[in-house]
PDB file of C-alpha atoms in Angstrom:
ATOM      1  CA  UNK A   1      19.615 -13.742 -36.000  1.00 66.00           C
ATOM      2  CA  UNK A   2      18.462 -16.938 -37.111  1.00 81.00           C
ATOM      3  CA  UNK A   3      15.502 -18.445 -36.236  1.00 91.00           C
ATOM      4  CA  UNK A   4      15.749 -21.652 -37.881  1.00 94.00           C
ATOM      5  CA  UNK A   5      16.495 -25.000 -35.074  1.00 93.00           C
ATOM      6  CA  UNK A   6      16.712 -28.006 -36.826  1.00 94.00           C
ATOM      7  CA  UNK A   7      15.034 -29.814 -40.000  1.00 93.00           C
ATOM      8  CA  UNK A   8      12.695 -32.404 -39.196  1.00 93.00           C
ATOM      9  CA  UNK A   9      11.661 -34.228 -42.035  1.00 90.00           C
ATOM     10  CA  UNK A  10      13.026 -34.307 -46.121  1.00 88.00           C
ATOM     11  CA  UNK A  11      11.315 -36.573 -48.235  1.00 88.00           C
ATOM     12  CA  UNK A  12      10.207 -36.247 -51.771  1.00 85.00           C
ATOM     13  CA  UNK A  13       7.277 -33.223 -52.226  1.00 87.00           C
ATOM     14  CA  UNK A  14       8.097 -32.322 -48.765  1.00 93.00           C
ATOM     15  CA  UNK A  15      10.525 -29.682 -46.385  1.00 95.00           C
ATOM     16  CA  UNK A  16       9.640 -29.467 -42.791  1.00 96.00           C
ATOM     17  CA  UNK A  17      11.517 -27.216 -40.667  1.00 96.00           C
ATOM     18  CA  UNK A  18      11.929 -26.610 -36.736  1.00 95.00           C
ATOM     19  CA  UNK A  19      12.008 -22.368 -35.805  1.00 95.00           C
ATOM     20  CA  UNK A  20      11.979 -21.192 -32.356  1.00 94.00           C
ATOM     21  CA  UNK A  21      10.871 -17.474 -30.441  1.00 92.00           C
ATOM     22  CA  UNK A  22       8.664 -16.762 -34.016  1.00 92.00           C
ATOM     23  CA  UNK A  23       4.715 -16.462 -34.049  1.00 90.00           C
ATOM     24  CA  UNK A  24       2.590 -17.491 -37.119  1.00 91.00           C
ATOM     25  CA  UNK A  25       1.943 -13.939 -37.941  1.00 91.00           C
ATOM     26  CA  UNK A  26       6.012 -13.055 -38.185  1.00 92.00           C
ATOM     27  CA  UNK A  27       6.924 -15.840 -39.775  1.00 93.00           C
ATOM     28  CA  UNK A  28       4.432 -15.386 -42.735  1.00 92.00           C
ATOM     29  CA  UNK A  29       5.886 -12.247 -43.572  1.00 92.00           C
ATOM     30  CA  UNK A  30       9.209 -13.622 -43.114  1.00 93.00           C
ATOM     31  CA  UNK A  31       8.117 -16.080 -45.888  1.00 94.00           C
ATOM     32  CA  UNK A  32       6.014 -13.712 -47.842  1.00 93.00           C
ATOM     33  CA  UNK A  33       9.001 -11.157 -48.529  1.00 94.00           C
ATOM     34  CA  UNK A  34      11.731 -14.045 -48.530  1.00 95.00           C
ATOM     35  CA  UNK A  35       9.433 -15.213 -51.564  1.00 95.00           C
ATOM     36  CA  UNK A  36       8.648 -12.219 -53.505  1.00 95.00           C
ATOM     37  CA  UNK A  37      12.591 -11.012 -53.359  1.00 96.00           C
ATOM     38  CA  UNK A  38      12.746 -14.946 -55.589  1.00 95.00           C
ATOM     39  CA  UNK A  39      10.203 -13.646 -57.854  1.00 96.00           C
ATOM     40  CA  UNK A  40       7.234 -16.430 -56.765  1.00 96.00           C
ATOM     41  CA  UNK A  41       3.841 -14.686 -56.412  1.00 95.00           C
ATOM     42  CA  UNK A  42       2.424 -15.428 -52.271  1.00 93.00           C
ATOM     43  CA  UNK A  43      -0.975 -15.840 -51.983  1.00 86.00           C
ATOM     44  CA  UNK A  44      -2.373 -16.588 -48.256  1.00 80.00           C
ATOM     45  CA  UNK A  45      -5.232 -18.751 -48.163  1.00 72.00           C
ATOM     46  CA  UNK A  46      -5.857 -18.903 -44.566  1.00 80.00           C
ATOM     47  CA  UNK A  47      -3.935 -18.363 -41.043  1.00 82.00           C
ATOM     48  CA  UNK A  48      -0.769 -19.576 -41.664  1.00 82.00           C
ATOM     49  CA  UNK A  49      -0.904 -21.433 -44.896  1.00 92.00           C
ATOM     50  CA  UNK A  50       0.465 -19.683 -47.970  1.00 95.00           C
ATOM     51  CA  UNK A  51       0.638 -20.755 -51.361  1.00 95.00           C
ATOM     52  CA  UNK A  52       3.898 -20.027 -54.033  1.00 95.00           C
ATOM     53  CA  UNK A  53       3.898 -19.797 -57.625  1.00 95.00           C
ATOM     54  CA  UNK A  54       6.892 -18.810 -60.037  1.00 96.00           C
ATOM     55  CA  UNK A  55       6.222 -18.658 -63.891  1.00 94.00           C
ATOM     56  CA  UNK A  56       3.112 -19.486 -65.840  1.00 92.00           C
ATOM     57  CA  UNK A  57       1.205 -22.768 -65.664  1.00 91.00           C
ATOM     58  CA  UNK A  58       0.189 -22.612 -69.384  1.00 92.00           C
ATOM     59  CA  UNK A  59       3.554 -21.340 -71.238  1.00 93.00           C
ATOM     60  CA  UNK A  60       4.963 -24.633 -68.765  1.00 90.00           C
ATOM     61  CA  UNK A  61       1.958 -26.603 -70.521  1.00 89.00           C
ATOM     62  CA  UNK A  62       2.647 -25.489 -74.192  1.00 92.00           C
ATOM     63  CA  UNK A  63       6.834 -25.350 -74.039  1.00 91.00           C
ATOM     64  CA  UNK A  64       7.686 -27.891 -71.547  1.00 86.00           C
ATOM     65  CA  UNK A  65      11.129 -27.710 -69.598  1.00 86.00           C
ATOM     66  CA  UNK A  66      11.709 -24.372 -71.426  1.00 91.00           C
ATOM     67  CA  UNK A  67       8.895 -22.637 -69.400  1.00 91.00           C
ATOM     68  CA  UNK A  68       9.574 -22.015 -65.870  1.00 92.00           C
ATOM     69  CA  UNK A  69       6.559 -23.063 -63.558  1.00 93.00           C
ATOM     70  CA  UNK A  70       6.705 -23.949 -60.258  1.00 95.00           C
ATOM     71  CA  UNK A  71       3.866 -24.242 -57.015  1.00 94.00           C
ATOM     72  CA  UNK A  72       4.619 -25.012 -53.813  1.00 95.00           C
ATOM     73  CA  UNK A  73       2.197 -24.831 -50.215  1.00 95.00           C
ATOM     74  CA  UNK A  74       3.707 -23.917 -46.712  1.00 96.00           C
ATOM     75  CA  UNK A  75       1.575 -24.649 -43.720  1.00 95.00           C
ATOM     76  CA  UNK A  76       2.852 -23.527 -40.385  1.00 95.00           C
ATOM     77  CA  UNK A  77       1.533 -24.876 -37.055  1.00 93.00           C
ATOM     78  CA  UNK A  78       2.960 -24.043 -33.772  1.00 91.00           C
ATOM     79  CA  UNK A  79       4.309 -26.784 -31.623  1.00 80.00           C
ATOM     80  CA  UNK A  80       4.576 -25.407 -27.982  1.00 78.00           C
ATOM     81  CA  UNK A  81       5.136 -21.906 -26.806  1.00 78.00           C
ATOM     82  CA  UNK A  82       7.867 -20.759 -28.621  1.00 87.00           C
ATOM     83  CA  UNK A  83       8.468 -23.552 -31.358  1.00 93.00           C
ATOM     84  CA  UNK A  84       7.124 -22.890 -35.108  1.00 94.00           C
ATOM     85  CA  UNK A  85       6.890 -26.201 -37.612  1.00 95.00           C
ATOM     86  CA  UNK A  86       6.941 -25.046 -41.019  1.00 95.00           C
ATOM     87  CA  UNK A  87       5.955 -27.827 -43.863  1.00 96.00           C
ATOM     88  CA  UNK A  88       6.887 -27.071 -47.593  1.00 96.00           C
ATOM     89  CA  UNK A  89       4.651 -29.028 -49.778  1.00 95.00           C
ATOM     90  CA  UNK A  90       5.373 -29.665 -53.526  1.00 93.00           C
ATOM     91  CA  UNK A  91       2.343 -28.489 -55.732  1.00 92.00           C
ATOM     92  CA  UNK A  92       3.704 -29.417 -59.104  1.00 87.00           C
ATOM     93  CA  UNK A  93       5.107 -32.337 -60.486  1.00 82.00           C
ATOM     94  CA  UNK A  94       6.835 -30.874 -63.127  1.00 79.00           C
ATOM     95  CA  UNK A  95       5.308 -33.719 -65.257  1.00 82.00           C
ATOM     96  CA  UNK A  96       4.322 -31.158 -67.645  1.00 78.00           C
ATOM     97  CA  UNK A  97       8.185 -30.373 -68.844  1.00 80.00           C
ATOM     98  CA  UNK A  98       8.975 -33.996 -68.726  1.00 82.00           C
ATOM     99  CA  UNK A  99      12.007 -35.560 -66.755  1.00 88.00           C
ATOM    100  CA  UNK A 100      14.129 -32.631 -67.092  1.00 89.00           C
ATOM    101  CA  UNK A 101      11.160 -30.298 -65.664  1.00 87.00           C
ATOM    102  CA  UNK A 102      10.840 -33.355 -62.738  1.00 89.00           C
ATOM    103  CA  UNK A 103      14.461 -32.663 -62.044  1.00 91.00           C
ATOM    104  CA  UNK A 104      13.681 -28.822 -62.004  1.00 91.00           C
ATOM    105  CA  UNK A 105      11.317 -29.359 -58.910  1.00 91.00           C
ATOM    106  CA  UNK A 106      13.563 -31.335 -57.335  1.00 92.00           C
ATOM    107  CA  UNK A 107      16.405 -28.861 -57.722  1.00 93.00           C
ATOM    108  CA  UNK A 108      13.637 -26.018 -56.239  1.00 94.00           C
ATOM    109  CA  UNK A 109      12.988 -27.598 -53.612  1.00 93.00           C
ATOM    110  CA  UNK A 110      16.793 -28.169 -52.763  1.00 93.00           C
ATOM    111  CA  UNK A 111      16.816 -24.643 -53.130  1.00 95.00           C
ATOM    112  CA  UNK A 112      13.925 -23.590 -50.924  1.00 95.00           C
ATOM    113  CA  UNK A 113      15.091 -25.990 -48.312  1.00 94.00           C
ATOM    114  CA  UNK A 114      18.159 -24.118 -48.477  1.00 94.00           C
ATOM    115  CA  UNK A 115      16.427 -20.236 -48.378  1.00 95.00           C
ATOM    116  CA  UNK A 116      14.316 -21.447 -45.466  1.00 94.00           C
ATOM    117  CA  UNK A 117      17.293 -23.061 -43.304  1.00 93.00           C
ATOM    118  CA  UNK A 118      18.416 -19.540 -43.186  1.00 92.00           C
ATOM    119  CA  UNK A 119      15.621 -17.562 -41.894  1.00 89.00           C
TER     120      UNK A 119
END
């Protein structure tokens, strides 16, 4: 069963998504074991807002595009009763691996739009 209504908003840096009949607390762990199955390390800050990483920040720093290293925030808010919005914020620039490691965020985030359309 998916929970997933509609997406709301895709912009650069940015996924938000639409869920219905899902609380905060289920949908983080949802997220949290959705994320860990991809290999990205979860780390909950507060109530609702977790942050991903995948790869290492200095190997990305020393080796460029040929260092995986991505970071990514998800805040979730609920809307009414039974409505969950869940924003996807870009982290990293991928600045650090030049234009091909800007084109390597872009394509995660494709991805993660894609992994979160089917919860």
């Amino acid at each position: 069963m998916t929970l997933f209504v509609k997406n709301l908003q895709t912009v650069d840096g940015l996924i938000s998504n639409l869920y219905k009949d899902v609380s905060v607390e289920e949908m983080t762990k949802k997220v949290t074991e959705l994320m860990e199955h991809q290999g990205y390390q979860v780390t909950n800050d507060q109530f609702g807002n977790l942050i991903l990483e995948k790869g290492s920040r200095i190997k990305r720093l020393l080796l460029g595009a040929f260092a995986t290293y991505f970071k990514f925030s998800v805040t979730m808010s609920q809307s009414t009763e039974n409505e969950l919005t869940v924003n996807i914020f870009q982290q990293s620039s991928g600045m650090s691996g030049g234009l091909i490691g800007m084109n390597q965020i872009k394509t995660e985030l494709a991805r993660l739009n894609f992994l979160f359309s089917n919860i």
